[in-house]
PDB file of C-alpha atoms and ligand atoms in Angstrom:
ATOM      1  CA  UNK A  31      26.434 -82.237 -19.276  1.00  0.00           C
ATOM      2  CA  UNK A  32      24.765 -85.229 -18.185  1.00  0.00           C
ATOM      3  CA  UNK A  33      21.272 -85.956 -16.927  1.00  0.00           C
ATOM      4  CA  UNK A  34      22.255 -86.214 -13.043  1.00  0.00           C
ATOM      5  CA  UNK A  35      21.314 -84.327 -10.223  1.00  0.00           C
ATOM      6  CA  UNK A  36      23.090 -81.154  -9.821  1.00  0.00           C
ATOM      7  CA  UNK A  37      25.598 -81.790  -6.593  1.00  0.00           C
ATOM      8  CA  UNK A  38      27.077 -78.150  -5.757  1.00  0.00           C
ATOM      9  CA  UNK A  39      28.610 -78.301  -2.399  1.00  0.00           C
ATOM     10  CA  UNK A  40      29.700 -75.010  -0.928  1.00  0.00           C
ATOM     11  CA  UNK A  41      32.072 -74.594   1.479  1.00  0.00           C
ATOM     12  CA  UNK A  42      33.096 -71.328   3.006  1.00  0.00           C
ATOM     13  CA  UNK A  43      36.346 -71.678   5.339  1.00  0.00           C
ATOM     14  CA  UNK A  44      38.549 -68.871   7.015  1.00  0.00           C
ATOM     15  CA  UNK A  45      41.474 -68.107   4.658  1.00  0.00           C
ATOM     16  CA  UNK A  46      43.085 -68.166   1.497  1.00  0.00           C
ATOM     17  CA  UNK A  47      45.595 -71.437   3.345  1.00  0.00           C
ATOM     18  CA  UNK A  48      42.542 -73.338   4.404  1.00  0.00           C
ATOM     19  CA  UNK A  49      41.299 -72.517   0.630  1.00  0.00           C
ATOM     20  CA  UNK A  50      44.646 -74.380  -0.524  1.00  0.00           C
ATOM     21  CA  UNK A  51      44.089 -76.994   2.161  1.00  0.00           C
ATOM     22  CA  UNK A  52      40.588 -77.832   1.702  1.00  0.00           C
ATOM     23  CA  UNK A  53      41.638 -78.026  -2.804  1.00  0.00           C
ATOM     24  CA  UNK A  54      44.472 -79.821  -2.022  1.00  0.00           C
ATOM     25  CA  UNK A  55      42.969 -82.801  -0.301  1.00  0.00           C
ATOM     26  CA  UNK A  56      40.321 -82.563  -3.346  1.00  0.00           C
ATOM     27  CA  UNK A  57      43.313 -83.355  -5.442  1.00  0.00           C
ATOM     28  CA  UNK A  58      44.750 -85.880  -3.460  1.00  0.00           C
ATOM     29  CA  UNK A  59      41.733 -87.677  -3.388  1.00  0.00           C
ATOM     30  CA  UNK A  60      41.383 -87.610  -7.134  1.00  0.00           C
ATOM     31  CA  UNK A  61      45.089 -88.567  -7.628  1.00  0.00           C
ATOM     32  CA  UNK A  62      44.709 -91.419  -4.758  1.00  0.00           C
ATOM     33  CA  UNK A  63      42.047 -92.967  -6.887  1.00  0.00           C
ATOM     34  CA  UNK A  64      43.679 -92.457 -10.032  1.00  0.00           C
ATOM     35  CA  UNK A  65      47.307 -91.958 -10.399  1.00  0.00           C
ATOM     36  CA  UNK A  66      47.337 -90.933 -13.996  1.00  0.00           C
ATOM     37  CA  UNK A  67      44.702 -88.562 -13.599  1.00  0.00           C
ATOM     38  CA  UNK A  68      44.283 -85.385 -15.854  1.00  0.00           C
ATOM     39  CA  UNK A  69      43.849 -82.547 -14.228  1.00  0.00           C
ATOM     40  CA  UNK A  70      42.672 -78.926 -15.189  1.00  0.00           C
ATOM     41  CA  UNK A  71      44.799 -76.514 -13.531  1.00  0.00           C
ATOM     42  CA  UNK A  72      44.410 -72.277 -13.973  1.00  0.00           C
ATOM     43  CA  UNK A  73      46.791 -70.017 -13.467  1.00  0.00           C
ATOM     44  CA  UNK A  74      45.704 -66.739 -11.696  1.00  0.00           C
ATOM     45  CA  UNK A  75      47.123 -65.712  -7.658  1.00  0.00           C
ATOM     46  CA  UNK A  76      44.030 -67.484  -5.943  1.00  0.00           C
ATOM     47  CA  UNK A  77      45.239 -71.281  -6.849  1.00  0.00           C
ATOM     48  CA  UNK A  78      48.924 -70.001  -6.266  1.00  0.00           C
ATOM     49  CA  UNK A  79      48.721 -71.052  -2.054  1.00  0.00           C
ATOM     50  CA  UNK A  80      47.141 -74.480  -3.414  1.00  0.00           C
ATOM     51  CA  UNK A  81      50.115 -75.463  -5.563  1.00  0.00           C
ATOM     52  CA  UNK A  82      52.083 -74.610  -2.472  1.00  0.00           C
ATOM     53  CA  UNK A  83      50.691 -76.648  -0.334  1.00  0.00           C
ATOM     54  CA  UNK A  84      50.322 -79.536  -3.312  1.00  0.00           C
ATOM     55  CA  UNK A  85      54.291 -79.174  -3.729  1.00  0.00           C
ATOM     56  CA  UNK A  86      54.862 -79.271   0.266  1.00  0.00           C
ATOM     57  CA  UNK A  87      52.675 -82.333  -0.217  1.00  0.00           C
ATOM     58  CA  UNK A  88      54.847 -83.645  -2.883  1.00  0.00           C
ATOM     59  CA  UNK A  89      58.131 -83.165  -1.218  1.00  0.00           C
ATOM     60  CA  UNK A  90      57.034 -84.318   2.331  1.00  0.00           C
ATOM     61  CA  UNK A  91      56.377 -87.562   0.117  1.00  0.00           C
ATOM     62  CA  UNK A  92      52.844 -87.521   1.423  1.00  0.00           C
ATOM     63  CA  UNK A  93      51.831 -87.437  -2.388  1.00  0.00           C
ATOM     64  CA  UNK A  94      53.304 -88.119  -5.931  1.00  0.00           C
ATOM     65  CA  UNK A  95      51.836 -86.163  -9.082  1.00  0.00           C
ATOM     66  CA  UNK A  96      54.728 -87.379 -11.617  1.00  0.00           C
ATOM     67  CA  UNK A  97      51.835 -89.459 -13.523  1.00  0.00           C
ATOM     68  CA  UNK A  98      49.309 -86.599 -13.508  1.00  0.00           C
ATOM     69  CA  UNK A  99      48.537 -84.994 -16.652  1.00  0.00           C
ATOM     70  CA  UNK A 100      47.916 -81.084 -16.719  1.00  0.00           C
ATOM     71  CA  UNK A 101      45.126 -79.348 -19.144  1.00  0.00           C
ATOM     72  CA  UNK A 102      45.277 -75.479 -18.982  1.00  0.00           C
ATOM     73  CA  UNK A 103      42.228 -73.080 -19.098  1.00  0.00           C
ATOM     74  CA  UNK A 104      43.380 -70.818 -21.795  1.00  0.00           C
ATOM     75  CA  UNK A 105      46.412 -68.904 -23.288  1.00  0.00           C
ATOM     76  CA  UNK A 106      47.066 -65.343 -24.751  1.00  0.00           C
ATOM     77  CA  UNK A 107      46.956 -64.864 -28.369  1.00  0.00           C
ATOM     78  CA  UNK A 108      50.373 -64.231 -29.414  1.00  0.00           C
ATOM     79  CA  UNK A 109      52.272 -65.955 -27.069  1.00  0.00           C
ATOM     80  CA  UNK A 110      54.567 -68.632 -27.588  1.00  0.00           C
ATOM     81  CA  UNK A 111      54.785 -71.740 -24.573  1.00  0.00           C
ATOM     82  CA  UNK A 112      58.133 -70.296 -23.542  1.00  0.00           C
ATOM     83  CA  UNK A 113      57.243 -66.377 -23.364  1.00  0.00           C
ATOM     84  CA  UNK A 114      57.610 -65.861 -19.587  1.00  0.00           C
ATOM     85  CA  UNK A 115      53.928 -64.537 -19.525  1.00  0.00           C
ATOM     86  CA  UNK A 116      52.266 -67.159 -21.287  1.00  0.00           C
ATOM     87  CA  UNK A 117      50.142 -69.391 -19.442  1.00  0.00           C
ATOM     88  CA  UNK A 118      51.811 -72.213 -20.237  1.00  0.00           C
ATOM     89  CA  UNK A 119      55.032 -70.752 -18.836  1.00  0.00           C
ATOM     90  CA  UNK A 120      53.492 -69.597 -15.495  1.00  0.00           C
ATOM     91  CA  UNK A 121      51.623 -72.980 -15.125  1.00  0.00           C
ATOM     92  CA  UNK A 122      55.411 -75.064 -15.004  1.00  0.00           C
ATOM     93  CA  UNK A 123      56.956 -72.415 -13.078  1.00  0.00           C
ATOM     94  CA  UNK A 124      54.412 -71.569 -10.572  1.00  0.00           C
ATOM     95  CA  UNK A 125      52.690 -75.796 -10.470  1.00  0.00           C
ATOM     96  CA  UNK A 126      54.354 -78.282 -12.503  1.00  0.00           C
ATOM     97  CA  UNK A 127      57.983 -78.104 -11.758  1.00  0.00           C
ATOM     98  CA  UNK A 128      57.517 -77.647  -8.064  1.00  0.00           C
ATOM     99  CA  UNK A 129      55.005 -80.408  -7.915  1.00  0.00           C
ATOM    100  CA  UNK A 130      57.166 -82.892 -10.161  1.00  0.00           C
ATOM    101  CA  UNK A 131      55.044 -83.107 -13.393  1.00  0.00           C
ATOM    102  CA  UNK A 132      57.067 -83.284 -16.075  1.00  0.00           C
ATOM    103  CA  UNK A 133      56.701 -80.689 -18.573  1.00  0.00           C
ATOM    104  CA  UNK A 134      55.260 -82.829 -21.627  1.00  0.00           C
ATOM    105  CA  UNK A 135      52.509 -83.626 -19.331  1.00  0.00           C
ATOM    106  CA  UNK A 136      51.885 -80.095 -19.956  1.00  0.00           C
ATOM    107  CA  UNK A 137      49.005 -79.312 -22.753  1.00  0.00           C
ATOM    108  CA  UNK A 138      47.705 -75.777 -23.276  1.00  0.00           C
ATOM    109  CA  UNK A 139      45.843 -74.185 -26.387  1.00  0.00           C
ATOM    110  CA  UNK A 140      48.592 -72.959 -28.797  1.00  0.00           C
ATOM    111  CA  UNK A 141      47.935 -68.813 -28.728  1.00  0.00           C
ATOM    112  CA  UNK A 142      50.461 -68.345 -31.315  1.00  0.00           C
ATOM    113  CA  UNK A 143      49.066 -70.709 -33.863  1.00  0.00           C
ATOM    114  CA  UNK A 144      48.387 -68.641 -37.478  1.00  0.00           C
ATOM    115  CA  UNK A 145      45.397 -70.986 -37.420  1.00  0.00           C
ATOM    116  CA  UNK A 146      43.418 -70.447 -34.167  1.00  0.00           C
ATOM    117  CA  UNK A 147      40.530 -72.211 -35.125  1.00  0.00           C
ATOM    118  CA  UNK A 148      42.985 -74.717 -35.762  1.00  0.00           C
ATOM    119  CA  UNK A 149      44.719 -74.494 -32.531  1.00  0.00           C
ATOM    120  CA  UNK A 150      40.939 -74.521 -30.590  1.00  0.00           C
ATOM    121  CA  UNK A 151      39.637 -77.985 -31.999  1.00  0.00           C
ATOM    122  CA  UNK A 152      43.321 -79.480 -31.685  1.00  0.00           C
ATOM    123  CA  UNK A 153      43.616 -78.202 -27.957  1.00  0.00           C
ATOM    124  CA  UNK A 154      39.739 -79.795 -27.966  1.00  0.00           C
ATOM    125  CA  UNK A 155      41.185 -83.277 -29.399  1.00  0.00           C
ATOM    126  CA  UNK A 156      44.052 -83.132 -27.088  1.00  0.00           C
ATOM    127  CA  UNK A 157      42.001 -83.380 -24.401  1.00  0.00           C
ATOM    128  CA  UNK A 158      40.084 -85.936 -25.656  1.00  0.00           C
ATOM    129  CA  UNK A 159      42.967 -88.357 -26.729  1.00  0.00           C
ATOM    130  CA  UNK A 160      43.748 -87.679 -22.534  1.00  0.00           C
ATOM    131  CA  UNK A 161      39.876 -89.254 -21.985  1.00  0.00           C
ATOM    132  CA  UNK A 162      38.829 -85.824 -20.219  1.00  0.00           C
ATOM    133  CA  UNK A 163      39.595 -84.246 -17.373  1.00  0.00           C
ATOM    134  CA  UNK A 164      39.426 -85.853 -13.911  1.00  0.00           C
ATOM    135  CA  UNK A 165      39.225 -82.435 -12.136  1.00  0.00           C
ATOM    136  CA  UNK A 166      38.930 -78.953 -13.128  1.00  0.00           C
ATOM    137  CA  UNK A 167      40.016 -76.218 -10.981  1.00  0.00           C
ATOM    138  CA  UNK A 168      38.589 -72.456 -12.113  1.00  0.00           C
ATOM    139  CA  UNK A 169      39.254 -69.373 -10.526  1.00  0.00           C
ATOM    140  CA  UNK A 170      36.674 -66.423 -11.259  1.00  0.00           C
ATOM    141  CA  UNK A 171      37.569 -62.842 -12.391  1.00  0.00           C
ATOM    142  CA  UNK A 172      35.458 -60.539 -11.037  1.00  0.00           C
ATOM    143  CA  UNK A 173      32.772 -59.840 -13.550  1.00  0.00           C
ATOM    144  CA  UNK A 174      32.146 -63.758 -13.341  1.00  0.00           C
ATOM    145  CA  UNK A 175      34.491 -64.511 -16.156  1.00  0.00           C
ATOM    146  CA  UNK A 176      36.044 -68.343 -15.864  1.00  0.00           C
ATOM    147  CA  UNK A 177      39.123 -69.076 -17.738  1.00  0.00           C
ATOM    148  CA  UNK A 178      38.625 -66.060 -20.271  1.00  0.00           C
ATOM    149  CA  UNK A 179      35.390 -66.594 -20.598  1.00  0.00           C
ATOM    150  CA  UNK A 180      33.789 -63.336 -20.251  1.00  0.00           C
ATOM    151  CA  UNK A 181      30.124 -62.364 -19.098  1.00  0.00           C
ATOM    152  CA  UNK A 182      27.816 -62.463 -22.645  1.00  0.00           C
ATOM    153  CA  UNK A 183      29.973 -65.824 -23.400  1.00  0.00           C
ATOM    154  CA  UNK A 184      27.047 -68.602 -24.708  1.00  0.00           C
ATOM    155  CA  UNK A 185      27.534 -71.701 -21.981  1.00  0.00           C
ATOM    156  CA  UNK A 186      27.753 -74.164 -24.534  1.00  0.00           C
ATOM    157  CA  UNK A 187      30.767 -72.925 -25.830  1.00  0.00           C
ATOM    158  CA  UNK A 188      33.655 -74.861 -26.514  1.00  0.00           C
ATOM    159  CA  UNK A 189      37.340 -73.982 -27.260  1.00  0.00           C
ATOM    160  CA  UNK A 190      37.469 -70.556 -28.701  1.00  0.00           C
ATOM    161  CA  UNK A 191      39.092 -66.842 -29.334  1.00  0.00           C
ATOM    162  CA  UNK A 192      37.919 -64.769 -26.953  1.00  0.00           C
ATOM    163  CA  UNK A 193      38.264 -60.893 -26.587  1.00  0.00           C
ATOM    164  CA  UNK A 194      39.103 -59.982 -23.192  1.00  0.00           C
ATOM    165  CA  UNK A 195      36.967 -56.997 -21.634  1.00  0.00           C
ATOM    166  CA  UNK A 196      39.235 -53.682 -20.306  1.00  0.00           C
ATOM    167  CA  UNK A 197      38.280 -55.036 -16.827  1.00  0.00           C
ATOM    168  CA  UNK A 198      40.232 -58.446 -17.442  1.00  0.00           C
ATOM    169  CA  UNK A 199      42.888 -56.925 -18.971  1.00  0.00           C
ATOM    170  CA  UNK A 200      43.224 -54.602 -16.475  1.00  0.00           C
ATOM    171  CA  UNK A 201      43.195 -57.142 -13.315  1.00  0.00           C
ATOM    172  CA  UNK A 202      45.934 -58.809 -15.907  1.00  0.00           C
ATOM    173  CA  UNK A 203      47.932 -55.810 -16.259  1.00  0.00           C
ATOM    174  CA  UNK A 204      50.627 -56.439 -13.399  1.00  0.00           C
ATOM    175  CA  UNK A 205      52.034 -59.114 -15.376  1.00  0.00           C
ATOM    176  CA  UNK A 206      52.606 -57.218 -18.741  1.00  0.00           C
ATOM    177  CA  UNK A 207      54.954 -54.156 -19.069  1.00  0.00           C
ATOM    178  CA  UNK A 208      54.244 -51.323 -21.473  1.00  0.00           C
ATOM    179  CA  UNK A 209      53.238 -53.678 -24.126  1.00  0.00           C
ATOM    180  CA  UNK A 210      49.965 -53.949 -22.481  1.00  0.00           C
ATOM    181  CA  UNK A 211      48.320 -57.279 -21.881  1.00  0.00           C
ATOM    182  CA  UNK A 212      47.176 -58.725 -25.243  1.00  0.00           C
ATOM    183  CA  UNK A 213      43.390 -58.472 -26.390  1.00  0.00           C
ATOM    184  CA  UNK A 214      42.619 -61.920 -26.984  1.00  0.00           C
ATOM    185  CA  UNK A 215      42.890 -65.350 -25.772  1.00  0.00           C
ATOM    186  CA  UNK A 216      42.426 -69.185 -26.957  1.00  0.00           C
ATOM    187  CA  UNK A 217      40.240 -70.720 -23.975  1.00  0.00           C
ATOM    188  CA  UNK A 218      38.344 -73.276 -22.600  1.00  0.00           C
ATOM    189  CA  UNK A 219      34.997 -72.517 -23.801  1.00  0.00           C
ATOM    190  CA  UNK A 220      32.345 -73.179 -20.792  1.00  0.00           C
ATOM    191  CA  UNK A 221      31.041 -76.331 -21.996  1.00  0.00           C
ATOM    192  CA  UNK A 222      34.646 -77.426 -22.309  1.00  0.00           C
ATOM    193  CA  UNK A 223      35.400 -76.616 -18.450  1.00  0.00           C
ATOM    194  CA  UNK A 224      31.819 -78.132 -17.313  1.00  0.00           C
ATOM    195  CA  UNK A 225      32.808 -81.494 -19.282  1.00  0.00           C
ATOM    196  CA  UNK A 226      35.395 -82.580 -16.445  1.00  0.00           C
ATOM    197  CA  UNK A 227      33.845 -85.230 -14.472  1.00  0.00           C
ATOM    198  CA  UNK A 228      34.452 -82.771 -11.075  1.00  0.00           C
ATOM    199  CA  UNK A 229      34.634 -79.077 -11.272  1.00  0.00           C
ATOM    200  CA  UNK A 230      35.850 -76.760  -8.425  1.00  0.00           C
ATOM    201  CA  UNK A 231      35.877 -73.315  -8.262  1.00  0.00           C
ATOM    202  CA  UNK A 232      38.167 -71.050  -5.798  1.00  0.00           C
ATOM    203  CA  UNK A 233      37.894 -67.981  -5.087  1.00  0.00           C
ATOM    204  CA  UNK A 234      39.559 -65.825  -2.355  1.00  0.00           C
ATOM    205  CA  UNK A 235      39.601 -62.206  -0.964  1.00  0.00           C
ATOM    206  CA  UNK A 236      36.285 -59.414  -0.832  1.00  0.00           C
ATOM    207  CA  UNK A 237      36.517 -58.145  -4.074  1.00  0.00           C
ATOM    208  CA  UNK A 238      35.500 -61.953  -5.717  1.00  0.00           C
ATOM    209  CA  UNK A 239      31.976 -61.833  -3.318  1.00  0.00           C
ATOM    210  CA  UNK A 240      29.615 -60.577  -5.837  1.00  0.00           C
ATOM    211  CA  UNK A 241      30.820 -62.776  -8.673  1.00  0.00           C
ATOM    212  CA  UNK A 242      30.931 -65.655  -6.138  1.00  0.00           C
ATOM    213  CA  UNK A 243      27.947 -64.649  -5.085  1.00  0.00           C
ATOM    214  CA  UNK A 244      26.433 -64.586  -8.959  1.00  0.00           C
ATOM    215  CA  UNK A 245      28.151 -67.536  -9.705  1.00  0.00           C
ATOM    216  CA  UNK A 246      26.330 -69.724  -6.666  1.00  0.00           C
ATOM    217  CA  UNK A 247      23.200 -67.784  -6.039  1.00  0.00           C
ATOM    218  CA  UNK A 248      22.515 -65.844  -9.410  1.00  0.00           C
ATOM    219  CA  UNK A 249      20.914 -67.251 -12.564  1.00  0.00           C
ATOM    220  CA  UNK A 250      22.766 -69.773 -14.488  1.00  0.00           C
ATOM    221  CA  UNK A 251      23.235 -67.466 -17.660  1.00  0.00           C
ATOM    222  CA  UNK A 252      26.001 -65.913 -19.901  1.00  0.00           C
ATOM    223  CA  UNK A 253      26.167 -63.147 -17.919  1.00  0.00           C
ATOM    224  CA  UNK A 254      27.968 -64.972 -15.566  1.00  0.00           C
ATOM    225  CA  UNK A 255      29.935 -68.119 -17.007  1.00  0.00           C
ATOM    226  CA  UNK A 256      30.994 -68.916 -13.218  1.00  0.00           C
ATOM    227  CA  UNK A 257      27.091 -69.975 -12.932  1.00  0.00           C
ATOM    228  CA  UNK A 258      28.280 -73.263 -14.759  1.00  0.00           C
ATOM    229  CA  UNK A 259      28.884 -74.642 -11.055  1.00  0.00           C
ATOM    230  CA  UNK A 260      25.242 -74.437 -10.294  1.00  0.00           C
ATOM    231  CA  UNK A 261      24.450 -77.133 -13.166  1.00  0.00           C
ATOM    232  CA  UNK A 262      27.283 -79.339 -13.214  1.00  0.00           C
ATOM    233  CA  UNK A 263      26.558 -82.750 -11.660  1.00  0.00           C
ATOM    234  CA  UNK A 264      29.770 -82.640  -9.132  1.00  0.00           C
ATOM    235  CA  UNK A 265      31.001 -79.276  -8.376  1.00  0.00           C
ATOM    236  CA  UNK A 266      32.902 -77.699  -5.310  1.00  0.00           C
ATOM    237  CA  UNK A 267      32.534 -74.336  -4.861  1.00  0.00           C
ATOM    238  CA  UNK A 268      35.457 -73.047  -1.900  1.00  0.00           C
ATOM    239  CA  UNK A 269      35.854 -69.833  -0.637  1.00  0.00           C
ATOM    240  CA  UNK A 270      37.104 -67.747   2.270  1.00  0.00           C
ATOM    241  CA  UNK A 271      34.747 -66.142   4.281  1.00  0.00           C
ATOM    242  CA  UNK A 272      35.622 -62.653   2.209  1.00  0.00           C
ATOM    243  CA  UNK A 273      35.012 -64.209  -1.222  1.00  0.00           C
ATOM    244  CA  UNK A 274      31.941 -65.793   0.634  1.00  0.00           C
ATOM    245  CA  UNK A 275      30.687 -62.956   2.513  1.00  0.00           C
ATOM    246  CA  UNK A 276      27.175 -62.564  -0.327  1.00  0.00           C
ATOM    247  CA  UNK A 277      26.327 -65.834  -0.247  1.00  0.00           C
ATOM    248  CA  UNK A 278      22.714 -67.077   1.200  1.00  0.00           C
ATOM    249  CA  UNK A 279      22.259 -69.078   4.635  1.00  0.00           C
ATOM    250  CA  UNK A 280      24.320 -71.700   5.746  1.00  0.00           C
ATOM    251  CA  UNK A 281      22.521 -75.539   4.927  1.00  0.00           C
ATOM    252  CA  UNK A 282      23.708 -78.203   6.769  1.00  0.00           C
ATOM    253  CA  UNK A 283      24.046 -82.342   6.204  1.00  0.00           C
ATOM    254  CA  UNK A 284      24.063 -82.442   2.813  1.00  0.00           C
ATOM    255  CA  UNK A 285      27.326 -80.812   2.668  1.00  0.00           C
ATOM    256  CA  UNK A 286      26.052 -77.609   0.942  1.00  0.00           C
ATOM    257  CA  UNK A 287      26.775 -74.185   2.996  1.00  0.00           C
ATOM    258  CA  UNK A 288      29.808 -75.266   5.242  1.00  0.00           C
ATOM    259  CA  UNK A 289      31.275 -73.335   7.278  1.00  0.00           C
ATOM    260  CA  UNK A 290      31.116 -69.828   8.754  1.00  0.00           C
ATOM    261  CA  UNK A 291      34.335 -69.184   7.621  1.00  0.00           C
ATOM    262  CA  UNK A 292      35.848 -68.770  11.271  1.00  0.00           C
ATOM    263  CA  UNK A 293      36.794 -72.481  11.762  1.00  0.00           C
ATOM    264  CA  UNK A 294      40.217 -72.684  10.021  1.00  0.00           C
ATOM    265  CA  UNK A 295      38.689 -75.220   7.009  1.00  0.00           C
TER     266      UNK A 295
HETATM  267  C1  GLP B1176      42.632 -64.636 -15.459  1.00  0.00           C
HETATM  268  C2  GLP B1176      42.609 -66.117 -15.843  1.00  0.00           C
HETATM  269  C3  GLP B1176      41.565 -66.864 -15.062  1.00  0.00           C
HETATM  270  C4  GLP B1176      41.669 -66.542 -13.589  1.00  0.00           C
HETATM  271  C5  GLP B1176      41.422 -65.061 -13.387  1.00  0.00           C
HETATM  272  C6  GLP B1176      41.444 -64.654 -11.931  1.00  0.00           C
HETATM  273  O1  GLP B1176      41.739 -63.884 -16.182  1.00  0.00           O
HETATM  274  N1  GLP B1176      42.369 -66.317 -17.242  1.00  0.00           N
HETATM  275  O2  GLP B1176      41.744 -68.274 -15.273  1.00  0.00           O
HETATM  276  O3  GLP B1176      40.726 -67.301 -12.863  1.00  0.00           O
HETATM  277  O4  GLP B1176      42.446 -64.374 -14.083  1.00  0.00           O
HETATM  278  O5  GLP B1176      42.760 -64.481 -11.505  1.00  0.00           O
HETATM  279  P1  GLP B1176      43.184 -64.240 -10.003  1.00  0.00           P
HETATM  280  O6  GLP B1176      43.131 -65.609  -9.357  1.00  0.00           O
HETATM  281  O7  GLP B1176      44.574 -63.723 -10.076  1.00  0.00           O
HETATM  282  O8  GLP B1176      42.231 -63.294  -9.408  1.00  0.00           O
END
C-alpha cells in the first residue's frame, strides 16, 4: 500500500440495478482509459446485475472488453477450471463469455494443484507478469470476509489456503449438492486485493449492513478483511440503501456519503 491519502468514497444508491449501473460506468471508465486493462472480477450474486448490465453494454456496442484481462479472487480446493462450480467456470459463464473476453484472458488460482503453495505464488506471479490489476471488484460475505478471506485473516496476507468458516460455507451451500461445499480455498490474500491500483467493493441487500457497516465505519483489523477499503488510497465503496442502512451521516462535496439511497444512483 502506498504512502497516499486514503480516498474512500461511499456511495449509497437505491437498488441492486443502480449498484450495477453506478460499477459499470466505474469499469467503463477504467477500460476507456486503458483498453487492455486487467481487471479483478468476483464471482458471488451481488456483481451478477453488474455483468448484466456490462454485457448489455457490450452488445449495444457502447463498450468493448475483448482486450481486458480477468484476475479472479479465489477458487475451491479441489476443483478443476472446468468443474461447473469452480470459480473459474462461473466467472466465463456468468462474465466473460457474455461480455466477449476470451477465455485465456481468464487467470484464476489453480485449486486443484497437488502443490498449493505452488499454485498461490504462481497465481501471485501471474498477476504480476499482467503488471497488476487496474480494478478490483470485491463483494463481502457477511462476517466481513472478502474473496475467502475470513475474519482473523492477517491484512498483509497474500495468496493463500484458506479454511472457510461453517457460515461461508453455508451462504455457499446452494451451489453444491450433497457433496457439501469444499472446506478450503486458494485466494487472494488481502494485501493481494488492496494492491490493485482502484478497489471497489459492492454490496447489496439488508443482511450485508453490518459487515458494510464494519467494513466502512469499524476498525481496520482482521476481524474484518472488508476494512481494507478504509486504507486503500482509491477505493469505492457502493451499496443500496439496505446494504447501507448502518452506515454514519451522509458528507457531502468530497464525494464521500452519496446518496440517500432513494435517488435511483
Ligand atoms: C463467496 C466469494 C466472495 C463473495 C461472497 C459473497 O464467499 N468467495 O468473493 O464476495 O461469496 O457472495 P454473494 O455476493 O453471493 O453474497
Amino acid at each position: 500500500m502506498s504512502t497516499a491519502v486514503p480516498a474512500l468514497r461511499v456511495e449509497i444508491v437505491a437498488d441492486p440495478d443502480a449498484v450495477a449501473r453506478r460499477v459499470a460506468d466505474l469499469i467503463a471508465a477504467v477500460v476507456g482509459q486503458r483498453p487492455t486493462a486487467v481487471l479483478g472480477l468476483p464471482t458471488g450474486s451481488t456483481p451478477l446485475p453488474t455483468y448484466r448490465e456490462l454485457a448489455r453494454r457490450v452488445a449495444d456496442g457502447a463498450l468493448d472488453l475483448g482486450g481486458v484481462r480477468v484476475v479472479l479472487c479465489d477458487e475451491y480446493v479441489g476443483l478443476g477450471p472446468d468443474d461447473p462450480r469452480a470459480y473459474r467456470a462461473t466467472i466465463r459463464r456468468d462474465a466473460t463469455r457474455p461480455l466477449g473476453i476470451p477465455d485465456d484472458h481468464v487467470l484464476g488460482p489453480a485449486g486443484e494443484a497437488a502443490d498449493l503453495e505452488r499454485a498461490a505464488g504462481d497465481f501471485e506471479a501471474a498477476i504480476a507478469a499482467l503488471g497488476g490489476v487496474d480494478l478490483q471488484l470485491v463483494g463481502i460475505g457477511r462476517n466481513g470476509h472478502v474473496a475467502f478471506n475470513e475474519p482473523g485473516t492477517p491484512l498483509d496476507r497474500r495468496t493463500h489456503v484458506a479454511t472457510l468458516s461453517d457460515a461461508t460455507r453455508a451462504d455457499n451451500a446452494r451451489f453444491f449438492d450433497a457433496g457439501g461445499v469444499p472446506t478450503r480455498a486458494l485466494t487472494q490474500g488481502p494485501a493481494t486485493l488492496a494492491a490493485a491500483r482502484r478497489l471497489v467493493l459492492v454490496a447489496t441487500g439488508d443482511t450485508k449492513a453490518p459487515a458494510v457497516a464494519a467494513a466502512v465505519d469499524g476498525p481496520v483489523s482482521s476481524d474484518c478483511p472488508a476494512a481494507i477499503v478504509q486504507r486503500h488510497p482509491d477505493a469505492w465503496v457502493v451499496v443500496d440503501r439496505h446494504a447501507g442502512r448502518l452506515l454514519g451521516g451522509a458528507a457531502g462535496g468530497d464525494g464521500r456519503r452519496t446518496g440517500a439511497g432513494t435517488g435511483g444512483g
